C-alpha positions as a Markdown table, in Angstrom:
| # | Residue | x | y | z |
|---|---|---|---|---|
| 1 | Met | -8.6 | 25.5 | 4.8 |
| 2 | Lys | -12.2 | 25.2 | 2.9 |
| 3 | Tyr | -14.1 | 27.9 | 2.9 |
| 4 | Ser | -18.1 | 27.7 | 1.4 |
| 5 | Asp | -19.6 | 29.9 | -0.7 |
| 6 | Asn | -21.0 | 32.3 | 1.9 |
| 7 | Gly | -17.7 | 33.1 | 3.8 |
| 8 | Tyr | -17.4 | 30.5 | 6.4 |
| 9 | Pro | -15.3 | 28.1 | 7.1 |
| 10 | Arg | -17.3 | 24.6 | 5.5 |
| 11 | Leu | -17.5 | 22.0 | 8.6 |
| 12 | Gly | -15.2 | 19.0 | 7.4 |
| 13 | Ala | -12.7 | 21.4 | 7.5 |
| 14 | Val | -13.5 | 22.8 | 10.8 |
| 15 | Ile | -13.6 | 18.8 | 12.2 |
| 16 | Ala | -10.3 | 17.9 | 9.8 |
| 17 | Gln | -8.2 | 20.8 | 11.5 |
| 18 | Arg | -9.9 | 20.0 | 14.6 |
| 19 | Ala | -8.9 | 16.4 | 14.5 |
| 20 | Cys | -5.6 | 17.6 | 13.8 |
| 21 | Ile | -3.0 | 17.8 | 16.4 |
| 22 | Asp | 0.6 | 19.8 | 15.1 |
| 23 | Gln | 3.4 | 20.3 | 17.7 |
| 24 | Phe | 6.1 | 20.1 | 14.5 |
| 25 | Asp | 9.4 | 21.6 | 16.5 |
| 26 | Thr | 7.6 | 23.3 | 19.4 |
| 27 | Gly | 10.5 | 21.7 | 22.0 |
| 28 | Leu | 9.0 | 19.0 | 22.9 |
| 29 | Tyr | 11.3 | 17.0 | 25.3 |
| 30 | Ser | 11.0 | 13.1 | 26.9 |
| 31 | Val | 8.3 | 12.7 | 28.8 |
| 32 | Gln | 7.2 | 16.3 | 29.6 |
| 33 | Gly | 7.0 | 16.5 | 26.2 |
| 34 | Ala | 4.8 | 12.4 | 26.3 |
| 35 | Gln | 2.1 | 14.6 | 28.5 |
| 36 | Glu | 1.8 | 17.8 | 27.1 |
| 37 | Ile | 0.4 | 15.7 | 24.0 |
| 38 | Ile | -1.4 | 13.1 | 25.8 |
| 39 | Ser | -3.1 | 16.3 | 27.6 |
| 40 | Leu | -3.5 | 17.8 | 23.7 |
| 41 | Ile | -5.5 | 13.8 | 22.6 |
| 42 | Ser | -7.6 | 13.5 | 25.5 |
| 43 | Ser | -9.2 | 17.2 | 25.6 |
| 44 | Arg | -10.0 | 16.4 | 21.6 |
| 45 | Arg | -13.2 | 13.7 | 21.0 |
| 46 | Ala | -11.2 | 12.4 | 17.7 |
| 47 | Val | -8.0 | 12.8 | 16.7 |
| 48 | Lys | -6.9 | 11.5 | 13.4 |
| 49 | Thr | -3.1 | 13.1 | 12.3 |
| 50 | Leu | -0.2 | 13.7 | 15.2 |
| 51 | Ile | 2.7 | 15.3 | 13.7 |
| 52 | Leu | 5.6 | 15.9 | 16.1 |
| 53 | Gly | 8.3 | 16.1 | 14.5 |
| 54 | His | 11.6 | 17.6 | 15.0 |
| 55 | Asn | 11.1 | 17.5 | 18.9 |
| 56 | Gln | 13.3 | 15.1 | 21.3 |
| 57 | Leu | 10.5 | 12.7 | 22.6 |
| 58 | Cys | 13.6 | 10.7 | 22.8 |
| 59 | Asp | 13.2 | 7.1 | 23.7 |
| 60 | Ala | 11.4 | 7.6 | 27.4 |
| 61 | Gly | 9.0 | 10.2 | 25.9 |
| 62 | Cys | 8.4 | 7.8 | 22.5 |
| 63 | Val | 7.4 | 5.2 | 25.5 |
| 64 | Ala | 5.6 | 6.8 | 27.4 |
| 65 | Leu | 3.4 | 8.6 | 24.7 |
| 66 | Phe | 2.4 | 4.7 | 22.7 |
| 67 | Glu | 1.6 | 3.5 | 26.5 |
| 68 | Phe | -1.3 | 5.4 | 26.4 |
| 69 | Leu | -1.9 | 4.8 | 22.7 |
| 70 | Cys | -2.3 | 1.6 | 23.3 |
| 71 | Ser | -4.8 | 1.6 | 26.6 |
| 72 | Ala | -8.1 | 1.9 | 26.8 |
| 73 | Pro | -8.2 | 5.7 | 26.4 |
| 74 | Gly | -5.7 | 6.2 | 23.7 |
| 75 | Gln | -7.5 | 3.7 | 21.9 |
| 76 | Arg | -10.6 | 5.3 | 21.5 |
| 77 | Tyr | -8.7 | 7.4 | 19.5 |
| 78 | Glu | -8.8 | 6.1 | 15.7 |
| 79 | Ile | -4.9 | 7.9 | 14.7 |
| 80 | Ser | -4.4 | 8.1 | 10.6 |
| 81 | Glu | -1.1 | 9.9 | 10.5 |
| 82 | Ile | 2.1 | 9.9 | 13.0 |
| 83 | Ser | 4.8 | 11.7 | 11.9 |
| 84 | Leu | 7.8 | 11.6 | 14.3 |
| 85 | Asn | 10.5 | 12.6 | 12.9 |
| 86 | Ser | 14.0 | 14.0 | 13.8 |
| 87 | Asn | 12.9 | 12.9 | 17.9 |
| 88 | Glu | 16.0 | 11.0 | 18.2 |
| 89 | Ile | 14.3 | 8.2 | 18.5 |
| 90 | Gly | 16.1 | 4.7 | 19.5 |
| 91 | Asp | 15.3 | 0.7 | 19.4 |
| 92 | Arg | 13.4 | 1.2 | 22.9 |
| 93 | Gly | 11.2 | 3.3 | 21.8 |
| 94 | Leu | 10.7 | 2.0 | 18.1 |
| 95 | Ala | 9.7 | -1.1 | 20.2 |
| 96 | Ser | 6.8 | 0.7 | 22.1 |
| 97 | Ile | 6.2 | 1.8 | 17.7 |
| 98 | Val | 5.9 | -1.6 | 16.8 |
| 99 | Arg | 3.2 | -2.7 | 20.2 |
| 100 | Tyr | 0.8 | -0.3 | 18.6 |
| 101 | Leu | 1.1 | -1.1 | 15.2 |
| 102 | Lys | 0.4 | -4.7 | 15.4 |
| 103 | Asn | -3.1 | -5.2 | 14.3 |
| 104 | Asn | -4.4 | -1.4 | 13.7 |
| 105 | Lys | -6.5 | -0.9 | 11.0 |
| 106 | His | -7.1 | 2.8 | 11.4 |
| 107 | Leu | -3.3 | 3.6 | 10.8 |
| 108 | Lys | -1.9 | 4.2 | 7.6 |
| 109 | Glu | 1.3 | 6.9 | 7.5 |
| 110 | Leu | 3.5 | 6.1 | 9.6 |
| 111 | Phe | 6.9 | 8.9 | 9.5 |
| 112 | Leu | 10.2 | 7.8 | 11.5 |
| 113 | Gln | 12.9 | 9.4 | 9.4 |
| 114 | Asn | 16.4 | 10.5 | 11.0 |
| 115 | Asn | 16.2 | 8.9 | 14.2 |
| 116 | Arg | 18.3 | 6.7 | 16.1 |
| 117 | Phe | 17.3 | 3.4 | 14.9 |
| 118 | Thr | 20.4 | 0.1 | 14.8 |
| 119 | Gly | 18.8 | -2.2 | 13.1 |
| 120 | Asp | 18.4 | -5.0 | 15.7 |
| 121 | Ala | 16.9 | -7.9 | 14.5 |
| 122 | Lys | 14.6 | -8.9 | 16.7 |
| 123 | Ile | 12.8 | -4.9 | 16.6 |
| 124 | Thr | 12.9 | -5.3 | 12.6 |
| 125 | Arg | 11.3 | -8.9 | 12.7 |
| 126 | Ala | 9.0 | -7.7 | 15.6 |
| 127 | Leu | 8.1 | -4.5 | 13.0 |
| 128 | Ala | 7.3 | -6.2 | 9.9 |
| 129 | Asp | 5.3 | -8.7 | 12.0 |
| 130 | Ala | 3.0 | -5.7 | 12.7 |
| 131 | Ile | 3.0 | -4.2 | 9.5 |
| 132 | Asn | 2.0 | -7.7 | 7.9 |
| 133 | Thr | -1.2 | -7.5 | 11.1 |
| 134 | Ser | -2.4 | -3.5 | 9.9 |
| 135 | Glu | -3.0 | -2.3 | 7.4 |
| 136 | Leu | -0.5 | 0.5 | 6.9 |
| 137 | Glu | -0.5 | 1.9 | 3.8 |
| 138 | Leu | 3.0 | 4.1 | 3.8 |
| 139 | Leu | 6.1 | 3.9 | 6.0 |
| 140 | Ser | 9.4 | 6.3 | 5.9 |
| 141 | Leu | 12.7 | 5.6 | 7.6 |
| 142 | Thr | 14.8 | 7.9 | 5.5 |
| 143 | Thr | 18.1 | 9.0 | 6.8 |
| 144 | Asn | 18.3 | 6.4 | 9.9 |
| 145 | Tyr | 22.2 | 5.5 | 9.1 |
| 146 | Asn | 22.7 | 2.4 | 10.8 |
| 147 | Met | 19.9 | 1.0 | 9.9 |
| 148 | Ser | 21.8 | -0.2 | 6.7 |
| 149 | Asp | 22.2 | -3.5 | 5.3 |
| 150 | Ala | 21.4 | -5.5 | 9.0 |
| 151 | Phe | 18.2 | -4.0 | 8.8 |
| 152 | Ile | 17.2 | -5.0 | 4.8 |
| 153 | Ala | 18.4 | -8.3 | 5.4 |
| 154 | Glu | 15.8 | -8.6 | 8.0 |
| 155 | Phe | 12.9 | -6.6 | 6.8 |
| 156 | Leu | 12.2 | -7.5 | 3.5 |
| 157 | Pro | 12.0 | -11.4 | 3.2 |
| 158 | Ala | 9.9 | -10.8 | 6.3 |
| 159 | Leu | 7.3 | -8.1 | 4.9 |
| 160 | Thr | 3.7 | -9.6 | 3.5 |
| 161 | Ser | 1.6 | -7.0 | 4.0 |
| 162 | Pro | -1.3 | -6.1 | 0.7 |
| 163 | Tyr | -1.4 | -3.1 | 2.3 |
| 164 | Leu | 1.2 | -1.3 | 2.3 |
| 165 | Arg | 1.5 | 1.2 | -0.9 |
| 166 | Glu | 4.4 | 3.5 | -0.2 |
| 167 | Leu | 8.2 | 2.6 | 1.7 |
| 168 | His | 10.9 | 5.1 | 1.8 |
| 169 | Leu | 14.2 | 4.1 | 2.7 |
| 170 | Ser | 16.6 | 6.3 | 1.5 |
| 171 | Val | 19.8 | 7.5 | 3.0 |
| 172 | Met | 20.6 | 4.9 | 5.3 |
| 173 | His | 23.2 | 3.6 | 4.0 |
| 174 | Ile | 23.0 | 0.7 | 1.8 |
| 175 | Thr | 24.9 | -1.2 | 0.0 |
| 176 | Ala | 24.9 | -3.8 | -3.0 |
| 177 | Cys | 24.6 | -6.6 | 0.2 |
| 178 | Ser | 21.4 | -5.3 | -0.3 |
| 179 | Leu | 20.2 | -6.4 | -3.6 |
| 180 | Pro | 19.2 | -10.2 | -3.2 |
| 181 | His | 17.1 | -9.4 | -0.4 |
| 182 | Ile | 15.3 | -6.0 | -3.0 |
| 183 | Glu | 15.7 | -8.2 | -5.8 |
| 184 | Gly | 13.6 | -10.9 | -3.7 |
| 185 | Tyr | 10.7 | -8.3 | -2.8 |
| 186 | Ile | 10.3 | -7.1 | -5.6 |
| 187 | Thr | 9.7 | -9.8 | -8.1 |
| 188 | Ser | 7.4 | -11.4 | -5.1 |
| 189 | Lys | 3.7 | -11.8 | -5.3 |
| 190 | Arg | 4.4 | -10.0 | -1.2 |
| 191 | Cys | 4.8 | -6.9 | -3.2 |
| 192 | Lys | 1.8 | -4.6 | -3.6 |
| 193 | Leu | 4.0 | -1.3 | -3.8 |
| 194 | Asn | 3.4 | 1.7 | -5.6 |
| 195 | Val | 6.4 | 4.0 | -4.9 |
| 196 | Leu | 9.4 | 2.9 | -3.3 |
| 197 | Ala | 12.2 | 5.4 | -2.6 |
| 198 | Cys | 15.9 | 4.0 | -2.4 |
| 199 | Asn | 17.6 | 7.7 | -2.7 |
| 200 | Gly | 20.9 | 8.8 | -1.4 |
| 201 | Asn | 22.5 | 5.2 | -1.1 |
| 202 | Phe | 25.7 | 3.2 | -2.1 |
| 203 | Leu | 24.2 | 0.8 | -4.5 |
| 204 | Gly | 25.8 | 1.1 | -7.1 |
| 205 | Leu | 25.1 | 1.2 | -11.1 |
| 206 | Arg | 25.8 | -2.6 | -11.2 |
| 207 | Ser | 22.8 | -3.0 | -8.6 |
| 208 | Val | 20.8 | -0.5 | -9.9 |
| 209 | Arg | 21.0 | -2.0 | -13.1 |
| 210 | Ser | 19.8 | -5.1 | -11.9 |
| 211 | Ile | 16.9 | -3.3 | -10.1 |
| 212 | Ile | 16.1 | -1.5 | -13.3 |
| 213 | Arg | 15.7 | -5.3 | -14.7 |
| 214 | Ala | 13.7 | -7.2 | -12.2 |
| 215 | Leu | 11.4 | -4.6 | -11.9 |
| 216 | Lys | 11.0 | -4.7 | -16.2 |
| 217 | Asn | 10.4 | -8.4 | -15.9 |
| 218 | Asn | 8.8 | -8.9 | -13.0 |
| 219 | Asn | 7.1 | -6.2 | -11.0 |
| 220 | Tyr | 2.9 | -4.4 | -12.9 |
| 221 | Ser | 2.7 | -3.0 | -9.4 |
| 222 | Leu | 5.5 | 0.0 | -8.9 |
| 223 | Thr | 4.8 | 2.9 | -10.0 |
| 224 | Arg | 7.2 | 5.4 | -8.9 |
| 225 | Leu | 10.5 | 4.0 | -8.2 |
| 226 | Glu | 13.6 | 6.4 | -6.7 |
| 227 | Leu | 17.7 | 5.5 | -6.9 |
| 228 | His | 18.4 | 8.8 | -7.1 |
| 229 | Ser | 21.7 | 9.2 | -6.0 |
| 230 | Asn | 23.7 | 5.5 | -5.4 |
| 231 | His | 27.5 | 6.1 | -6.5 |
| 232 | Leu | 26.5 | 5.5 | -10.1 |
| 233 | Leu | 29.8 | 6.6 | -11.2 |
| 234 | Glu | 32.8 | 5.9 | -8.4 |
| 235 | Gly | 34.5 | 2.6 | -9.8 |
| 236 | Glu | 31.6 | 0.9 | -11.5 |
| 237 | Leu | 32.5 | -1.2 | -14.7 |
| 238 | Leu | 30.5 | -2.4 | -17.5 |
| 239 | Asp | 29.7 | -6.2 | -16.6 |
| 240 | Glu | 30.6 | -7.9 | -20.5 |
| 241 | Asn | 28.1 | -10.0 | -20.1 |
| 242 | Ser | 25.5 | -8.2 | -19.7 |
| 243 | Ser | 22.1 | -8.8 | -21.9 |
| 244 | Asp | 20.9 | -5.6 | -21.4 |
| 245 | Glu | 19.3 | -4.2 | -24.6 |
| 246 | Glu | 20.9 | -0.5 | -24.7 |
| 247 | Pro | 24.9 | -0.6 | -22.9 |
| 248 | Tyr | 24.7 | 2.0 | -20.3 |
| 249 | Pro | 27.7 | 4.7 | -20.6 |
| 250 | Thr | 30.1 | 4.4 | -17.7 |
| 251 | Gly | 32.2 | 7.1 | -16.0 |
| 252 | Ser | 30.3 | 9.6 | -17.7 |
| 253 | Thr | 27.5 | 12.0 | -17.2 |
| 254 | Asp | 25.0 | 10.5 | -18.9 |
| 255 | Val | 24.7 | 7.3 | -16.6 |
| 256 | Trp | 21.4 | 8.6 | -14.9 |
| 257 | Tyr | 19.8 | 9.4 | -17.4 |
| 258 | Lys | 20.5 | 6.3 | -19.1 |
| 259 | Cys | 18.9 | 4.9 | -15.7 |
| 260 | His | 16.5 | 7.2 | -15.9 |
| 261 | Gln | 14.8 | 6.5 | -19.0 |
| 262 | Ala | 14.4 | 3.0 | -18.0 |
| 263 | Ile | 13.2 | 3.0 | -14.9 |
| 264 | Gln | 10.4 | 5.7 | -16.6 |
| 265 | Arg | 9.7 | 3.1 | -20.1 |
| 266 | Val | 9.1 | 0.6 | -17.1 |
| 267 | Val | 7.0 | 2.6 | -14.3 |
| 268 | Thr | 5.1 | 4.4 | -17.2 |
| 269 | Arg | 4.0 | 0.8 | -18.4 |
| 270 | Asn | 2.8 | 0.0 | -14.7 |
| 271 | Gln | 1.0 | 3.1 | -15.0 |
| 272 | Gln | -1.4 | 2.3 | -17.9 |
| 273 | Leu | -1.7 | -1.7 | -16.4 |
| 274 | Lys | -3.0 | -0.6 | -13.3 |
| 275 | Gln | -6.2 | 1.5 | -14.9 |
| 276 | Glu | -6.6 | -0.9 | -17.2 |
| 277 | Thr | -7.1 | -3.4 | -14.9 |
| 278 | Glu | -9.2 | -1.3 | -11.9 |
| 279 | Lys | -10.9 | 0.4 | -14.9 |
| 280 | Gln | -11.7 | -3.8 | -16.7 |
| 281 | Ala | -12.7 | -5.0 | -12.7 |
| 282 | Leu | -15.5 | -2.6 | -12.3 |
| 283 | Gln | -16.5 | -3.4 | -16.2 |
| 284 | Leu | -16.7 | -6.6 | -15.1 |
| 285 | Leu | -18.8 | -6.6 | -12.4 |
| 286 | Arg | -22.1 | -4.4 | -13.4 |
| 287 | Tyr | -21.9 | -7.4 | -16.5 |
| 288 | Ala | -21.6 | -9.6 | -14.0 |
| 289 | Arg | -23.9 | -9.1 | -11.8 |
| 290 | Thr | -26.3 | -8.8 | -13.9 |
| 291 | Val | -26.1 | -12.7 | -15.5 |
| 292 | Leu | -24.3 | -14.3 | -12.7 |
| 293 | Leu | -27.6 | -13.3 | -9.2 |
| 294 | His | -29.4 | -15.6 | -11.3 |
| 295 | Ser | -27.7 | -18.8 | -11.9 |
| 296 | Pro | -26.7 | -22.1 | -11.1 |
| 297 | Ala | -23.9 | -22.3 | -8.7 |
| 298 | Ile | -20.0 | -22.3 | -10.7 |
| 299 | Pro | -18.4 | -25.2 | -9.6 |
| 300 | Ala | -15.5 | -25.0 | -6.8 |
| 301 | Ser | -12.8 | -26.5 | -9.1 |
| 302 | Ser | -13.4 | -23.7 | -12.2 |
| 303 | Val | -10.4 | -22.1 | -10.6 |
| 304 | Asp | -8.5 | -21.9 | -7.8 |
| 305 | Pro | -7.3 | -18.9 | -7.6 |
| 306 | Pro | -4.3 | -17.4 | -5.4 |
| 307 | Gly | -4.1 | -14.7 | -2.3 |
| 308 | Glu | -5.0 | -14.8 | 0.8 |
| 309 | Thr | -6.6 | -11.2 | -0.1 |
| 310 | Arg | -9.7 | -13.1 | -1.9 |
| 311 | Thr | -9.6 | -16.3 | -0.1 |
| 312 | Lys | -13.8 | -14.9 | 1.9 |
| 313 | His | -14.7 | -14.4 | -1.9 |
| 314 | His | -13.9 | -18.1 | -2.6 |
| 315 | Leu | -17.6 | -19.4 | -2.4 |
| 316 | Lys | -19.7 | -21.6 | -4.5 |
| 317 | Ile | -21.9 | -19.3 | -5.9 |
| 318 | Gly | -25.6 | -20.2 | -5.3 |
| 319 | Ser | -28.7 | -19.4 | -7.0 |
| 320 | Leu | -31.0 | -16.9 | -5.7 |
| 321 | Asn | -34.9 | -19.0 | -4.3 |
| 322 | Gly | -37.2 | -17.6 | -6.4 |
| 323 | Val | -35.3 | -15.0 | -8.9 |
| 324 | Gly | -34.9 | -15.4 | -12.1 |
| 325 | Asn | -35.4 | -19.1 | -12.7 |
| 326 | Ala | -34.5 | -19.4 | -16.1 |
| 327 | Ser | -36.5 | -22.2 | -16.6 |
| 328 | Asn | -39.5 | -19.6 | -16.8 |
| 329 | Val | -37.8 | -17.9 | -19.8 |
| 330 | Ser | -39.6 | -18.3 | -23.2 |
| 331 | Gly | -37.2 | -19.1 | -26.2 |
| 332 | Phe | -33.2 | -18.4 | -25.6 |
| 333 | Ser | -32.2 | -17.3 | -22.5 |
| 334 | Phe | -27.9 | -16.9 | -22.1 |
| 335 | Arg | -28.5 | -17.9 | -18.2 |
| 336 | Glu | -29.5 | -21.3 | -19.6 |
| 337 | Leu | -26.0 | -22.1 | -21.0 |
| 338 | Pro | -23.6 | -23.8 | -19.1 |
| 339 | Ile | -22.3 | -21.9 | -16.3 |
| 340 | Glu | -18.4 | -22.2 | -17.8 |
| 341 | Ile | -19.7 | -21.2 | -21.2 |
| 342 | Gln | -21.1 | -17.6 | -18.9 |
| 343 | Leu | -18.0 | -16.9 | -17.6 |
| 344 | His | -16.2 | -17.8 | -20.7 |
| 345 | Val | -18.3 | -14.9 | -22.4 |
| 346 | Leu | -17.8 | -12.7 | -19.6 |
| 347 | Ser | -13.9 | -13.0 | -19.6 |
| 348 | Phe | -14.0 | -11.2 | -22.8 |
| 349 | Leu | -15.7 | -8.0 | -21.1 |
| 350 | Ala | -12.1 | -8.3 | -18.6 |
| 351 | Pro | -10.0 | -9.8 | -21.1 |
| 352 | Ile | -6.7 | -8.1 | -19.5 |
| 353 | Leu | -7.5 | -9.5 | -15.9 |
| 354 | Ser | -6.1 | -12.9 | -14.7 |
| 355 | Ser | -8.0 | -16.0 | -14.2 |
| 356 | Ala | -8.2 | -15.7 | -10.7 |
| 357 | Gln | -9.1 | -11.7 | -10.9 |
| 358 | Arg | -12.0 | -12.6 | -13.2 |
| 359 | Ile | -13.3 | -15.6 | -10.9 |
| 360 | Ser | -13.4 | -13.4 | -7.6 |
| 361 | Ile | -15.0 | -10.6 | -9.2 |
| 362 | Cys | -17.4 | -13.4 | -10.4 |
| 363 | Thr | -18.1 | -15.1 | -7.2 |
| 364 | Tyr | -18.5 | -11.3 | -5.5 |
| 365 | Ala | -20.9 | -10.6 | -7.9 |
| 366 | Ala | -22.9 | -13.1 | -7.7 |
| 367 | Met | -23.5 | -13.1 | -4.0 |
| 368 | Pro | -26.7 | -11.4 | -2.6 |
| 369 | Ser | -24.6 | -10.7 | 0.3 |
| 370 | Thr | -23.1 | -8.1 | -1.3 |
| 371 | Leu | -25.0 | -6.3 | -2.5 |
| 372 | Pro | -25.4 | -2.6 | -2.0 |
| 373 | Pro | -27.7 | -1.5 | 1.6 |
| 374 | Leu | -30.2 | 0.5 | 0.1 |
| 375 | Leu | -30.5 | 3.2 | 2.0 |
| 376 | Pro | -26.7 | 4.6 | 4.0 |
| 377 | Arg | -25.5 | 3.4 | 7.3 |
| 378 | Leu | -26.3 | 6.0 | 10.5 |
| 379 | Glu | -24.5 | 4.8 | 12.6 |
| 380 | Gly | -20.9 | 5.2 | 13.2 |
| 381 | Ser | -18.5 | 8.8 | 12.2 |
| 382 | Thr | -18.2 | 10.0 | 8.7 |
| 383 | Thr | -15.7 | 12.2 | 9.8 |
| 384 | Asp | -13.3 | 10.0 | 7.1 |
| 385 | Trp | -15.2 | 9.1 | 4.0 |
| 386 | Arg | -13.9 | 10.6 | 1.1 |
| 387 | Pro | -15.0 | 9.3 | -2.7 |
| 388 | Gly | -13.6 | 6.4 | -4.6 |
| 389 | Lys | -12.7 | 4.6 | -0.7 |
| 390 | Asp | -15.1 | 1.8 | -0.8 |
| 391 | Arg | -14.0 | 1.8 | -4.9 |
| 392 | Tyr | -10.2 | 1.0 | -3.5 |
| 393 | His | -10.7 | -0.9 | -0.8 |
| 394 | Trp | -13.6 | -3.2 | -2.8 |
| 395 | Leu | -10.2 | -3.5 | -5.7 |
| 396 | Leu | -7.9 | -4.7 | -3.2 |
| 397 | Ser | -10.2 | -6.9 | -2.1 |
| 398 | Met | -10.5 | -8.6 | -5.6 |
| 399 | Gly | -6.6 | -8.1 | -5.8 |
| 400 | Cys | -7.7 | -6.1 | -8.7 |
| 401 | Thr | -4.9 | -3.4 | -7.7 |
| 402 | Val | -2.5 | -4.5 | -9.7 |
| 403 | Tyr | -2.0 | -6.5 | -13.1 |
| 404 | Glu | -1.5 | -10.1 | -13.0 |
| 405 | Pro | 0.1 | -11.5 | -16.2 |
| 406 | Ser | -1.4 | -14.5 | -17.6 |
| 407 | Glu | 0.3 | -17.8 | -16.4 |
């Protein structure tokens, strides 16, 4: 807990501790254990974190808990993190979690390691659909051995969430059969992951190398990729038709070192491009706001940016009534130039951004409704406020959290 200068606990730390229910390894069992958790939740005004790992809630307890959380009394609690690792939960319990997750805008982190999920196709598709309608940022399914390739084949092709940033799929008995689905996801525009952990599986050397090539050529979002302990040395032969610039030694202890080096080069590139993209996006907003808030409408046909996350900003930019009329400015004015030229000049402030990213920012900058309020909001809870939160959501809405190569 954090303390203030006078030695007393800080108010924010006290509130955060009060909003956390930590019942890790406390012997909670089935429905009775779920009722204890529900009583703890109901006794508090706010709950942000549920840490319930290493108990035995099983399917019955999980269903009872999430039935409460889906009810009107339970929905009053804006829970942002739930940990249910090692609780012997099966598919029936996972189905109840899926119902709670669907359209949930508050839950950000969900830990479900080491349970008894089987990878049932119907429940797997329902899980992907629920994630796509939520704002979940981290999902961990590590050490769910029975899910294996059947789960990957249904889950990754259906995953489209723009919010999911971390996916942990370690020790799930994933084999080379899942390679097409892994490659298909990380090379698609659907993938916005920053972290993908796939350690302790059975991918083999060829699959690992193929994933690294896919990352290098077609992915700019991943800034951490973990592929440790994937049986690289067991019966793998070097592909004679490989186009790798640096051959990987086979049957040698150096094989993982070579793979690791290749991964680090690519994720370092992605990190640098991500930082520069975000920096230039904020810089462009600063100057575009000054110029375009007084400009005539931008033609809708100037750019047609792809992506659902930016759809709400694809509006014509209108001039403000009675503000900044260019005809009243004596001499040359930048605002007298055609809007296409103004946009072209502004593009030099953010050369790393794609055309779609720049038009999203310029459209946003010219809309009076997007100006920040003069006074802070007084209503609503402020316990979950954190520096940079609004900036992150703005970058996300502009599609500027990931570098987009020019076509």
